[in-house]
Amino acid sequence: MNSPLKQTFFSYGKLLLTGEYVVLDGALALAIPTKMGQSLMITKTETETISWNSFDSDNKKWFSAIFKIEDFTSTDTSETATTLSKILQTAQDLNPGFLKHSQGLEVNTHLEFPRDWGLGSSSTLLNNIAQWASVDAYKLLTLSFGGSGYDVAVAKHQSPILYSVKNHIPKTRPVHLDWDFKDALFFVHLNKKQNSRDGINKYREASVSEKILETISDYSKKLLLCYSLKDFEALLNAHERAISKILSIPTIKQQLFPDFPNTIKSLGAWGGDFILVTGSYKEMDYFKKKGYTTMVPYSEMIL
């Protein structure tokens, strides 16, 4: 049990295996948690302020600011401070008793993965704050960052999930991925972090039929029943072609790795962060030679 003088919360990161973009319109998505996440530790002080410090995976402080305890405002006008102030204010709107009579706090957050990996530095933070404030994480997300909510769902469930949103109501179903070919799955980082909002704006320009949404949902469900790597690759390739057609942009494999013999699947926002690649350790040398040196085996990445 947490001491009244100190509280600690933790949320796991995420990867979106299927349903990118179309999850916004109700398609069923398969999302999986990572072993790495983010912690949030709160210690009571007598300062009458909130002293906030954020540390990266190398334990280096990348953000620090002081907020007033009564209204969460700060003299720091950076985007990070402004966003954080809004989240705290929104949490108090949802739970008026949150931090109403606190004398002061020191808050430290610690990421376990590099900030440019795209594993959910924002969603893990938001879910931690929701736990701290005893509020609904989905409501906090809707009133702050926005988005489909799959990343918060993974942080809440800490297991692979099938996720969809119907009439603004998130639906989750924990699932088990009984794949015996996991040793042939690798996550390769594309050396840049992609802004998901840019991709969403591009997606919003497209016309997506109900039939396409049903097709993507079907891929998500069929992946759970894959018993061979060949079937797994066929589903991922079909999914890539479908999203490529919707966005009217080539797949990552067509753009960057056309001569790679195996399957490559974008994860989340197209154009950055991680891709899922099938093959052997030896075949991963292909990416190293092209300058993509961050590659993580499935067993080391996924919870």
Coordinates of C-alpha atoms in Angstrom, one line a residue:
M1 CA 0.0 0.0 0.0
N2 CA 1.3 3.5 -0.9
S3 CA 2.3 5.8 1.9
P4 CA 0.2 8.9 2.3
L5 CA 3.4 10.9 1.9
K6 CA 4.4 9.2 -1.3
Q7 CA 2.4 7.6 -4.2
T8 CA 3.7 5.8 -7.3
F9 CA 1.8 4.9 -10.5
F10 CA 2.9 3.0 -13.6
S11 CA 1.6 2.4 -17.1
Y12 CA 2.9 0.3 -19.9
G13 CA 3.7 1.5 -23.4
K14 CA 1.9 0.4 -26.5
L15 CA 2.1 -0.7 -30.2
L16 CA -0.8 -0.7 -32.6
L17 CA -0.5 -3.8 -34.7
T18 CA -3.7 -3.4 -36.8
G19 CA -6.4 -0.8 -37.3
E20 CA -4.2 2.3 -37.6
Y21 CA -6.3 5.4 -38.5
V22 CA -9.5 3.4 -39.2
V23 CA -9.8 2.7 -35.5
L24 CA -11.0 6.3 -35.4
D25 CA -14.1 5.3 -37.4
G26 CA -15.0 2.2 -35.5
A27 CA -12.8 -0.5 -37.0
L28 CA -11.5 -3.2 -34.6
A29 CA -7.8 -2.8 -33.8
L30 CA -5.3 -5.1 -32.2
A31 CA -3.1 -3.3 -29.7
I32 CA -0.3 -4.8 -27.6
P33 CA 1.5 -3.5 -24.5
T34 CA 5.3 -3.2 -24.3
K35 CA 7.5 -4.3 -21.4
M36 CA 8.7 -0.7 -21.0
G37 CA 6.4 2.1 -19.7
Q38 CA 6.4 5.2 -17.5
S39 CA 6.2 5.8 -13.8
L40 CA 4.9 8.7 -11.9
M41 CA 5.9 9.4 -8.3
I42 CA 4.3 12.0 -6.0
T43 CA 5.8 13.2 -2.8
K44 CA 4.2 15.6 -0.4
T45 CA 6.0 18.8 0.4
E46 CA 5.3 22.1 2.2
T47 CA 6.1 24.3 -0.8
E48 CA 2.5 25.2 -1.8
T49 CA 3.5 24.5 -5.4
I50 CA 3.9 21.4 -7.7
S51 CA 7.5 20.9 -8.6
W52 CA 7.4 18.7 -11.7
N53 CA 10.4 16.9 -13.1
S54 CA 10.4 14.5 -16.1
F55 CA 13.3 12.1 -16.7
D56 CA 14.1 10.1 -19.9
S57 CA 15.3 6.6 -20.2
D58 CA 18.8 7.7 -19.6
N59 CA 17.7 9.3 -16.3
K60 CA 18.3 12.7 -17.7
K61 CA 15.9 15.5 -16.8
W62 CA 14.3 16.7 -20.0
F63 CA 11.5 18.9 -18.5
S64 CA 11.1 20.8 -15.3
A65 CA 8.5 23.4 -14.2
I66 CA 6.8 24.8 -11.1
F67 CA 3.0 25.0 -11.1
K68 CA 0.7 26.8 -8.6
I69 CA -1.2 24.3 -6.5
E70 CA -4.4 26.2 -6.6
D71 CA -4.9 26.5 -10.4
F72 CA -2.0 24.6 -12.0
T73 CA -0.7 27.6 -13.9
S74 CA 3.0 28.1 -14.5
T75 CA 5.4 30.8 -15.5
D76 CA 6.8 28.2 -18.0
T77 CA 5.0 28.9 -21.3
S78 CA 6.4 25.9 -23.2
E79 CA 4.1 23.6 -25.0
T80 CA 4.9 20.8 -22.5
A81 CA 4.0 23.0 -19.5
T82 CA 0.9 24.3 -21.1
T83 CA -0.3 20.8 -22.0
L84 CA 0.5 19.4 -18.5
S85 CA -1.4 22.3 -16.9
K86 CA -4.4 21.6 -19.0
I87 CA -4.4 17.9 -18.1
L88 CA -4.2 18.7 -14.4
Q89 CA -6.9 21.2 -14.6
T90 CA -9.1 18.8 -16.5
A91 CA -8.5 16.1 -14.0
Q92 CA -9.6 18.4 -11.2
D93 CA -12.7 19.3 -13.3
L94 CA -13.6 15.6 -13.4
N95 CA -12.8 15.1 -9.7
P96 CA -13.2 18.4 -7.8
G97 CA -11.5 17.0 -4.8
F98 CA -8.3 16.3 -6.6
L99 CA -5.4 18.2 -4.9
K100 CA -7.9 20.7 -3.4
H101 CA -6.2 20.8 0.0
S102 CA -2.6 19.8 -0.8
Q103 CA 0.2 21.8 0.8
G104 CA 2.6 21.1 -2.1
L105 CA 4.0 18.3 -4.2
E106 CA 7.1 17.1 -5.9
V107 CA 6.2 15.0 -9.0
N108 CA 8.8 12.9 -10.8
T109 CA 8.1 10.9 -14.0
H110 CA 10.5 8.4 -15.4
L111 CA 10.3 6.9 -19.0
E112 CA 11.7 3.4 -19.6
F113 CA 12.0 3.9 -23.3
P114 CA 13.5 6.6 -25.5
R115 CA 11.2 9.5 -26.1
D116 CA 11.5 9.2 -29.9
W117 CA 10.3 5.6 -29.9
G118 CA 6.6 6.5 -30.1
L119 CA 5.6 3.9 -27.5
G120 CA 3.3 6.2 -25.6
S121 CA 5.0 8.8 -23.5
S122 CA 1.8 10.9 -23.6
S123 CA -0.7 8.1 -23.1
T124 CA 1.3 6.5 -20.2
L125 CA 1.5 9.9 -18.5
L126 CA -2.2 10.5 -19.0
N127 CA -3.2 7.1 -17.6
N128 CA -0.9 7.7 -14.6
I129 CA -2.5 11.0 -13.9
A130 CA -5.9 9.5 -14.3
Q131 CA -5.1 6.9 -11.7
W132 CA -3.6 9.5 -9.4
A133 CA -6.7 11.7 -9.7
S134 CA -9.1 8.8 -9.6
V135 CA -10.8 9.8 -12.8
D136 CA -11.8 8.0 -16.0
A137 CA -8.8 7.9 -18.3
Y138 CA -10.9 7.9 -21.5
K139 CA -12.7 11.1 -20.4
L140 CA -9.4 12.7 -19.4
L141 CA -8.1 11.8 -22.9
T142 CA -11.1 13.2 -24.7
L143 CA -10.9 16.5 -22.9
S144 CA -7.1 16.9 -23.3
F145 CA -5.2 15.2 -26.2
G146 CA -8.1 13.6 -28.0
G147 CA -7.6 10.4 -30.1
S148 CA -9.1 6.9 -30.4
G149 CA -8.1 5.9 -26.9
Y150 CA -6.5 2.5 -27.8
D151 CA -3.2 3.6 -26.2
V152 CA -4.9 4.4 -22.9
A153 CA -6.8 1.1 -23.1
V154 CA -3.5 -0.8 -23.4
A155 CA -2.1 1.1 -20.4
K156 CA -5.2 0.2 -18.4
H157 CA -5.4 -3.4 -19.3
Q158 CA -1.7 -4.3 -19.5
S159 CA -2.5 -7.1 -22.0
P160 CA -3.1 -7.4 -25.7
I161 CA -6.5 -6.2 -26.6
L162 CA -9.0 -5.9 -29.4
Y163 CA -10.2 -2.4 -29.3
S164 CA -13.0 -0.4 -31.0
V165 CA -15.0 2.8 -30.4
K166 CA -18.7 2.8 -31.0
N167 CA -20.8 6.0 -30.5
H168 CA -17.8 7.5 -28.6
I169 CA -17.8 4.5 -26.2
P170 CA -14.5 2.5 -26.1
K171 CA -14.9 -1.3 -26.1
T172 CA -12.0 -3.6 -25.1
R173 CA -11.5 -7.3 -25.1
P174 CA -8.3 -8.8 -23.6
V175 CA -6.9 -11.5 -25.9
H176 CA -4.0 -14.0 -25.8
L177 CA -1.6 -14.1 -28.8
D178 CA -0.8 -17.7 -29.1
W179 CA 1.8 -17.4 -31.9
D180 CA 4.6 -20.0 -32.0
F181 CA 6.5 -17.8 -34.5
K182 CA 7.2 -14.9 -32.2
D183 CA 11.0 -15.5 -32.6
A184 CA 10.6 -14.5 -36.2
L185 CA 9.1 -11.0 -35.3
F186 CA 11.3 -7.9 -34.9
F187 CA 10.5 -4.2 -34.3
V188 CA 12.8 -1.9 -36.3
H189 CA 12.8 1.9 -35.5
L190 CA 12.8 4.2 -38.5
N191 CA 15.1 6.8 -36.8
K192 CA 12.4 9.4 -36.5
K193 CA 9.3 10.1 -34.5
Q194 CA 6.1 10.6 -36.5
N195 CA 3.5 13.1 -35.5
S196 CA 0.3 11.0 -35.4
R197 CA -1.8 14.2 -35.9
D198 CA -0.3 14.7 -39.3
G199 CA -1.3 11.2 -40.4
I200 CA -4.8 11.6 -38.9
N201 CA -5.3 14.9 -40.9
K202 CA -4.2 13.0 -44.1
Y203 CA -6.6 10.2 -43.2
R204 CA -9.5 12.6 -42.7
E205 CA -9.2 13.7 -46.3
A206 CA -9.9 10.2 -47.5
S207 CA -13.3 8.5 -48.0
V208 CA -13.5 5.3 -46.1
S209 CA -16.4 2.9 -46.7
E210 CA -18.1 0.7 -44.1
K211 CA -16.9 -2.3 -46.1
I212 CA -13.2 -1.3 -45.7
L213 CA -13.8 -0.9 -41.9
E214 CA -15.3 -4.4 -41.8
T215 CA -12.3 -5.8 -43.8
I216 CA -9.7 -4.3 -41.4
S217 CA -11.8 -5.6 -38.4
D218 CA -11.7 -9.0 -40.0
Y219 CA -7.9 -8.9 -40.4
S220 CA -7.6 -8.0 -36.7
K221 CA -9.7 -11.0 -35.6
K222 CA -8.1 -13.4 -38.0
L223 CA -4.6 -12.5 -36.7
L224 CA -5.6 -14.1 -33.3
L225 CA -6.1 -17.4 -35.1
C226 CA -2.9 -17.5 -37.1
Y227 CA -1.0 -20.7 -36.6
S228 CA 1.7 -20.2 -39.2
L229 CA 4.0 -17.3 -40.1
K230 CA 2.9 -17.6 -43.7
D231 CA -0.7 -16.8 -42.8
F232 CA 0.4 -14.1 -40.4
E233 CA 2.4 -12.4 -43.2
A234 CA -0.4 -12.7 -45.7
L235 CA -2.8 -10.8 -43.3
L236 CA -0.3 -8.1 -42.6
N237 CA 0.5 -7.6 -46.3
A238 CA -3.2 -7.3 -47.0
H239 CA -3.7 -4.8 -44.2
E240 CA -0.8 -2.7 -45.5
R241 CA -2.3 -2.6 -49.0
A242 CA -5.6 -1.6 -47.6
I243 CA -4.3 1.3 -45.6
S244 CA -2.0 2.4 -48.4
K245 CA -5.0 2.6 -50.7
I246 CA -6.9 4.7 -48.1
L247 CA -4.1 7.1 -47.5
S248 CA -3.0 7.2 -51.2
I249 CA 0.6 6.8 -50.2
P250 CA 3.0 3.8 -50.8
T251 CA 3.7 1.4 -48.0
I252 CA 6.9 1.7 -46.0
K253 CA 8.2 -1.3 -47.7
Q254 CA 7.6 0.3 -51.1
Q255 CA 9.1 3.5 -50.0
L256 CA 12.2 2.4 -48.1
F257 CA 12.8 -1.4 -48.4
P258 CA 11.5 -2.6 -51.7
D259 CA 14.1 -5.4 -52.0
F260 CA 13.5 -6.9 -48.5
P261 CA 12.2 -10.4 -49.1
N262 CA 9.9 -10.6 -46.1
T263 CA 6.9 -8.8 -44.6
I264 CA 7.1 -5.2 -43.2
K265 CA 4.1 -3.7 -41.4
S266 CA 3.7 -0.1 -40.2
L267 CA 2.7 0.3 -36.6
G268 CA 0.6 3.4 -35.7
A269 CA 1.4 6.5 -37.6
W270 CA 2.9 5.8 -41.0
G271 CA 6.3 7.2 -41.8
G272 CA 8.0 7.0 -38.4
D273 CA 8.4 5.2 -35.1
F274 CA 8.5 1.3 -35.3
I275 CA 7.8 -1.2 -38.1
L276 CA 7.1 -4.9 -37.5
V277 CA 9.4 -7.0 -39.6
T278 CA 9.4 -10.8 -40.1
G279 CA 12.6 -12.8 -40.5
S280 CA 15.7 -14.1 -38.7
Y281 CA 18.4 -12.4 -36.8
K282 CA 20.7 -12.7 -39.8
E283 CA 18.1 -11.1 -42.1
M284 CA 17.9 -8.1 -39.8
D285 CA 21.4 -7.2 -41.0
Y286 CA 19.6 -5.8 -44.0
F287 CA 18.3 -2.9 -41.9
K288 CA 21.6 -2.4 -40.1
K289 CA 23.4 -1.9 -43.4
K290 CA 20.8 0.8 -44.3
G291 CA 21.4 2.7 -41.0
Y292 CA 18.4 1.4 -39.0
T293 CA 20.3 0.0 -36.0
T294 CA 17.5 0.0 -33.4
M295 CA 15.8 -3.4 -33.7
V296 CA 14.1 -5.1 -30.8
P297 CA 13.0 -8.8 -30.9
Y298 CA 9.4 -9.5 -30.0
S299 CA 10.4 -11.2 -26.8
E300 CA 12.2 -8.1 -25.5
M301 CA 9.6 -5.6 -26.6
I302 CA 6.2 -7.1 -25.8
L303 CA 4.9 -7.7 -22.2

